[in-house]
Amino acid sequence: MKAIRVHEFGPPDVMKYEEVDVLHAGEGQVLVKISAAGVNPVEAYIRSGTYARKPALPYTPGADGAGIVAEVGPGMTSFKAGDRVYTSGSLSGTYAEMAICAERHVHRLPKNVSFQQGAALGVPYGTAYRALFQRAHAIAGETVLIHGATGGVGLAAVQLSLAAGLFVIATGGSGRGRSLLSAECVENVLDHTVPGYLDTIRSITKDRGVDIVLEMLANVNLSKDLEMLGKNGRVVVIGSRGTVEIDPRNLMARDAQVLGMTLFNADDSDLRAIHAGLAAGLSNSTLKPVIGKEFLLEDASKAHSTIMDRGAYGKIVLVPS
Ligand code: NAP
């Protein structure tokens, strides 16, 4: 079988498309024939060697994927060969034709959801769900600013928020991305590259401020996010690529909180809740992942370059040829 292999950390072209040994499912494991694999920024950070978590070399990247169960480990009754599934973690890596996954990282994929859409679920929707409901404890009627809403996590957060009765303000850096947000029925779409756009948020909320900010680039925005908050407001830091200075008085004045998160910290019971929530949204079609770009598996390096570019538009996936 074919897989992407990383033998050394470095730029995108350290990812090589190679022939590797055929895999088999062990106890508690599921072997999935991958029809599409999701590409997430964290996989680019890990590949570059700059991320805190480093796998042993060589390795195959990827946690998210979707496809058909090819084989299950001895005694497993929850899945069988032929089941349509998506994955939210993999022991062998999903940038491959086949991937071994622990049973808890395999979830049923409804027929109304394509494999490409299934590959967009694990990290992006899992993160958005955790940020909104397990970290910020969002409730219907609250206002959420999704600061960076055009990419995988942001669009997931938009759909989850609208389905849960939140009032959504969303930002994007490109006209194309902002049109996508309007097409997703977000009424208040702003451009985070335009000076003064945060003043518009003040006027949208009639100076009350937002209840929640989901922040994709905290090193750029966190200081201003605190000024956007209303009383008891919460910022969930989802993404950050550097350091930032804040004025703690903006927190004190509002009894506000800054909440960090990484999906890696979600335990089994958190993950069960997340994927039950996603299953409900997929089956009633309130959750519909948007696939912006598809690359062939062998072009994984191009996908990694693209995911770090500006102008996000939904999810990037890899498909085996
Ligand atoms: P993505 O698909 O590449 O999207 C990146 C998003 O960031 C786009 O919406 C982009 O908007 C936005 N952005 C760029 N510049 C911005 C700015 N100045 N202000 C606000 N937003 C800005 O990536 P993703 O998968 O959605 O992930 C988003 C971030 O969350 C990444 O940093 C990722 O590493 C992180 N993340 C964290 C976790 C966790 O567990 N904490 C999990 C998943 C992802 P435009 O391109 O339209 O400008």
XYZ file of C-alpha atoms and ligand atoms in Angstrom:
369
model
C 0.000 0.000 0.000
C 1.013 3.634 -0.489
C 1.526 6.160 2.300
C 3.177 9.501 2.964
C 6.306 9.049 5.085
C 8.293 11.656 6.967
C 11.912 10.558 7.617
C 13.157 13.943 8.872
C 11.473 17.114 10.161
C 11.557 20.053 7.780
C 9.748 21.821 4.922
C 6.726 20.291 3.150
C 8.860 18.293 0.687
C 10.195 16.042 3.481
C 6.879 14.203 2.982
C 7.566 11.304 0.592
C 5.004 9.107 -1.165
C 6.226 5.547 -0.580
C 5.287 1.877 -0.718
C 4.901 0.539 2.850
C 3.979 -2.793 4.406
C 0.311 -3.818 4.432
C -1.355 -3.198 7.830
C -3.601 -5.480 9.887
C -5.944 -4.646 12.769
C -4.876 -5.886 16.208
C -7.035 -6.209 19.314
C -9.215 -3.125 19.871
C -8.239 -1.776 16.466
C -9.979 -1.016 13.185
C -8.284 -0.983 9.770
C -9.878 1.702 7.586
C -9.481 1.913 3.795
C -9.044 5.674 3.509
C -11.080 7.447 0.802
C -10.134 10.937 2.027
C -7.787 12.306 4.701
C -8.158 15.713 6.382
C -5.208 18.118 6.424
C -4.874 20.221 9.597
C -2.391 23.011 10.406
C -1.035 21.015 13.381
C 0.278 18.371 10.965
C 2.322 21.076 9.239
C 3.683 22.318 12.591
C 4.626 18.737 13.600
C 6.255 18.007 10.210
C 8.317 21.189 10.466
C 9.762 19.971 13.799
C 8.718 23.147 15.674
C 5.757 21.657 17.585
C 5.984 20.508 21.213
C 4.703 17.004 20.330
C 7.071 15.146 18.016
C 6.429 11.610 16.757
C 9.284 9.133 16.395
C 10.719 9.137 12.868
C 9.793 7.877 10.351
C 6.055 8.411 10.592
C 2.905 8.881 8.506
C 0.996 12.103 9.346
C -2.740 12.467 9.825
C -5.493 11.832 12.383
C -8.594 12.621 10.341
C -9.904 10.425 7.570
C -12.973 8.708 6.213
C -13.573 5.491 4.340
C -14.710 1.912 4.699
C -13.764 -0.541 7.430
C -11.463 -3.124 5.811
C -10.807 -5.312 8.865
C -11.477 -5.331 12.614
C -9.393 -6.755 15.430
C -10.277 -10.007 17.212
C -13.538 -9.960 19.171
C -14.705 -6.506 18.039
C -18.459 -6.184 17.682
C -18.976 -2.418 17.298
C -17.704 -2.282 13.689
C -17.503 -4.754 10.825
C -15.878 -4.818 7.399
C -17.801 -2.591 4.978
C -19.009 0.006 7.519
C -18.750 3.679 6.451
C -16.723 5.541 9.078
C -14.729 8.670 9.855
C -11.702 8.797 12.140
C -10.593 11.283 14.785
C -7.196 9.758 15.477
C -4.952 7.084 14.000
C -2.185 4.839 15.284
C -0.551 4.563 11.853
C -1.502 7.922 10.200
C -4.298 8.728 7.764
C -2.148 10.189 4.935
C -2.218 6.673 3.499
C -4.376 4.213 1.588
C -5.073 2.314 4.826
C -4.955 3.428 8.455
C -5.090 1.585 11.762
C -7.225 3.310 14.385
C -8.148 2.588 17.979
C -11.868 1.768 18.242
C -12.573 4.990 20.222
C -11.310 7.058 17.284
C -13.680 5.459 14.761
C -17.199 6.855 14.262
C -20.070 5.987 11.951
C -20.407 8.188 8.871
C -24.022 8.734 7.804
C -24.869 8.079 4.128
C -25.730 11.763 3.558
C -22.106 12.757 4.329
C -19.389 12.224 1.682
C -15.995 10.716 2.535
C -14.370 14.103 1.860
C -16.775 15.692 4.347
C -16.107 12.873 6.799
C -12.384 13.665 6.616
C -13.208 17.255 7.678
C -14.807 16.269 10.975
C -12.364 14.913 13.584
C -10.036 17.799 14.433
C -12.006 20.799 13.044
C -15.499 19.916 14.284
C -14.116 18.270 17.413
C -12.199 21.451 18.228
C -15.108 23.778 17.478
C -17.478 21.662 19.584
C -15.048 21.521 22.501
C -14.340 25.245 22.336
C -18.011 26.229 22.282
C -19.606 23.736 24.612
C -16.892 22.173 26.805
C -14.710 25.268 27.333
C -16.955 28.351 26.851
C -20.177 26.552 27.937
C -22.113 28.467 25.282
C -25.871 28.695 25.634
C -28.592 29.679 23.169
C -29.060 33.420 22.827
C -25.428 34.300 23.509
C -23.330 36.196 20.972
C -20.180 34.557 19.626
C -17.438 36.229 17.612
C -15.743 33.581 15.469
C -12.469 35.330 14.827
C -11.193 33.511 11.741
C -14.268 31.686 10.490
C -13.332 30.747 6.922
C -11.177 27.671 7.628
C -11.840 24.166 8.922
C -12.419 25.019 12.593
C -14.105 28.378 11.961
C -16.760 27.040 9.593
C -17.444 24.150 11.941
C -17.920 26.679 14.746
C -20.289 28.734 12.569
C -22.495 25.717 11.832
C -22.467 24.455 15.424
C -23.243 27.933 16.782
C -26.135 28.589 14.409
C -27.605 25.155 15.138
C -27.390 25.869 18.879
C -29.198 29.228 18.661
C -26.200 31.515 19.144
C -25.967 34.916 17.471
C -22.905 34.731 15.209
C -20.429 37.410 14.146
C -17.741 35.922 11.892
C -14.579 37.222 10.250
C -12.633 36.312 7.117
C -9.620 37.771 5.354
C -10.666 37.237 1.726
C -13.747 38.210 -0.277
C -14.218 34.592 -1.319
C -14.068 33.393 2.290
C -16.503 36.056 3.449
C -18.949 35.122 0.642
C -18.806 31.567 1.919
C -19.734 32.786 5.407
C -22.683 34.729 3.997
C -23.753 31.593 2.115
C -23.667 29.797 5.487
C -26.330 32.295 6.658
C -24.047 34.415 8.862
C -25.601 37.887 8.869
C -22.650 39.749 10.335
C -19.502 38.999 8.334
C -16.459 41.230 8.830
C -13.001 41.533 7.259
C -10.233 41.017 9.840
C -7.701 42.744 7.576
C -9.509 46.107 7.554
C -8.560 48.692 10.203
C -11.471 49.560 12.492
C -13.488 46.373 11.898
C -13.719 45.824 15.644
C -15.646 49.094 16.000
C -18.342 47.496 13.847
C -18.610 44.692 16.432
C -19.247 47.275 19.143
C -22.068 48.741 17.108
C -23.546 45.323 16.187
C -23.731 44.449 19.896
C -24.952 47.972 20.774
C -21.847 48.417 22.939
C -22.811 45.436 25.110
C -19.898 43.358 23.798
C -19.815 39.689 22.812
C -20.253 36.794 25.217
C -17.734 34.491 23.563
C -14.779 34.865 21.211
C -13.399 31.805 19.442
C -9.911 32.970 18.535
C -7.900 31.409 15.672
C -4.894 33.761 15.850
C -4.455 34.910 19.438
C -0.994 36.415 19.001
C -2.563 38.988 16.663
C -6.004 39.444 18.228
C -6.133 38.549 21.931
C -5.524 42.042 23.274
C -8.378 43.485 21.164
C -10.626 40.467 21.873
C -10.652 41.420 25.555
C -11.960 44.867 24.657
C -14.757 43.261 22.611
C -16.070 41.170 25.524
C -19.210 41.865 27.502
C -19.618 41.103 31.221
C -18.716 37.471 32.059
C -17.273 37.133 28.557
C -15.009 34.241 27.585
C -12.271 34.038 24.963
C -11.288 30.536 23.877
C -7.797 30.520 22.424
C -7.888 27.889 19.688
C -4.950 29.030 17.557
C -1.852 31.149 18.195
C 1.427 31.518 16.354
C 3.410 33.718 18.739
C 3.284 35.842 21.867
C 0.999 38.763 22.726
C 0.696 41.488 25.353
C -2.673 42.057 27.064
C -4.055 44.532 29.584
C -5.411 42.418 32.502
C -7.704 45.300 33.457
C -9.854 44.406 30.449
C -10.478 41.043 32.133
C -11.006 42.509 35.597
C -13.545 45.085 34.415
C -15.722 42.367 32.887
C -15.206 39.366 35.205
C -13.945 37.848 31.964
C -11.913 34.716 31.265
C -9.333 33.609 28.735
C -9.570 29.866 28.222
C -6.870 27.914 26.443
C -7.606 24.613 24.768
C -6.073 21.776 22.880
C -8.161 18.916 21.598
C -5.375 16.574 22.749
C -6.590 17.215 26.338
C -10.112 15.892 25.658
C -10.559 12.632 27.578
C -12.654 9.654 26.465
C -15.841 10.964 28.020
C -15.323 14.413 26.408
C -14.730 12.706 23.056
C -17.872 10.580 23.402
C -19.902 13.744 24.012
C -18.259 15.549 21.102
C -18.930 12.781 18.592
C -22.482 12.197 19.828
C -23.115 15.915 19.275
C -21.584 15.743 15.799
C -23.600 12.632 14.905
C -26.829 14.490 15.711
C -25.804 17.492 13.604
C -24.734 15.339 10.662
C -27.932 13.338 10.624
C -30.184 16.415 10.772
C -27.910 18.187 8.203
C -27.168 21.242 10.342
C -23.498 20.221 10.025
C -22.261 20.132 6.428
C -18.466 20.347 6.087
C -17.336 22.508 3.164
C -14.483 21.082 1.101
C -12.434 23.907 -0.406
C -9.625 21.947 -2.007
C -8.771 18.344 -2.811
C -5.207 17.140 -3.456
C -3.993 13.690 -4.468
C -2.324 11.839 -1.590
C 1.048 12.012 -3.370
C 0.694 15.836 -3.418
C 0.526 16.114 0.385
C 3.417 18.598 0.332
C 1.341 20.993 -1.823
C -1.546 20.620 0.645
C 0.780 21.548 3.541
C 1.991 24.656 1.724
C -1.596 25.660 0.960
C -2.890 25.207 4.524
C -0.346 27.761 5.777
C -1.415 30.338 3.123
C -3.866 33.155 3.761
C -7.342 33.139 2.244
C -8.773 29.981 3.830
C -11.861 28.478 2.197
C -13.227 25.467 4.036
C -11.322 22.238 4.397
C -8.348 20.780 2.530
C -8.411 17.015 1.995
C -6.164 14.383 0.402
C -7.563 11.607 -1.757
C -5.664 8.449 -2.726
C -5.326 8.111 -6.541
P -7.337 26.912 8.529
O -8.395 26.097 7.855
O -6.018 27.082 7.864
O -7.967 28.371 8.833
C -7.188 29.394 9.414
C -8.151 30.481 9.850
O -7.434 31.522 10.528
C -8.855 31.128 8.646
O -10.211 31.342 8.939
C -8.109 32.441 8.533
O -8.869 33.455 7.888
C -7.905 32.759 9.995
N -7.030 33.914 10.166
C -5.945 34.282 9.448
N -5.520 35.492 9.862
C -6.354 35.895 10.861
C -6.437 37.050 11.670
N -5.566 38.063 11.573
N -7.434 37.124 12.576
C -8.347 36.130 12.707
N -8.304 35.000 11.951
C -7.304 34.895 11.054
O -7.027 26.331 9.975
P -8.024 25.617 11.016
O -7.931 24.175 10.861
O -9.336 26.302 10.905
O -7.309 26.021 12.390
C -7.341 27.372 12.851
C -6.271 27.568 13.921
O -6.610 26.791 15.066
C -4.880 27.123 13.508
O -3.919 27.979 14.093
C -4.757 25.733 14.113
O -3.417 25.368 14.358
C -5.548 25.909 15.386
N -6.146 24.667 15.901
C -6.055 24.442 17.231
C -6.647 23.328 17.780
C -6.616 23.132 19.257
O -6.873 22.021 19.744
N -6.314 24.176 20.028
C -7.289 22.400 16.955
C -7.390 22.667 15.597
C -6.813 23.823 15.072
P -8.485 34.006 6.407
O -7.624 32.974 5.743
O -9.833 34.186 5.780
O -7.765 35.287 6.666
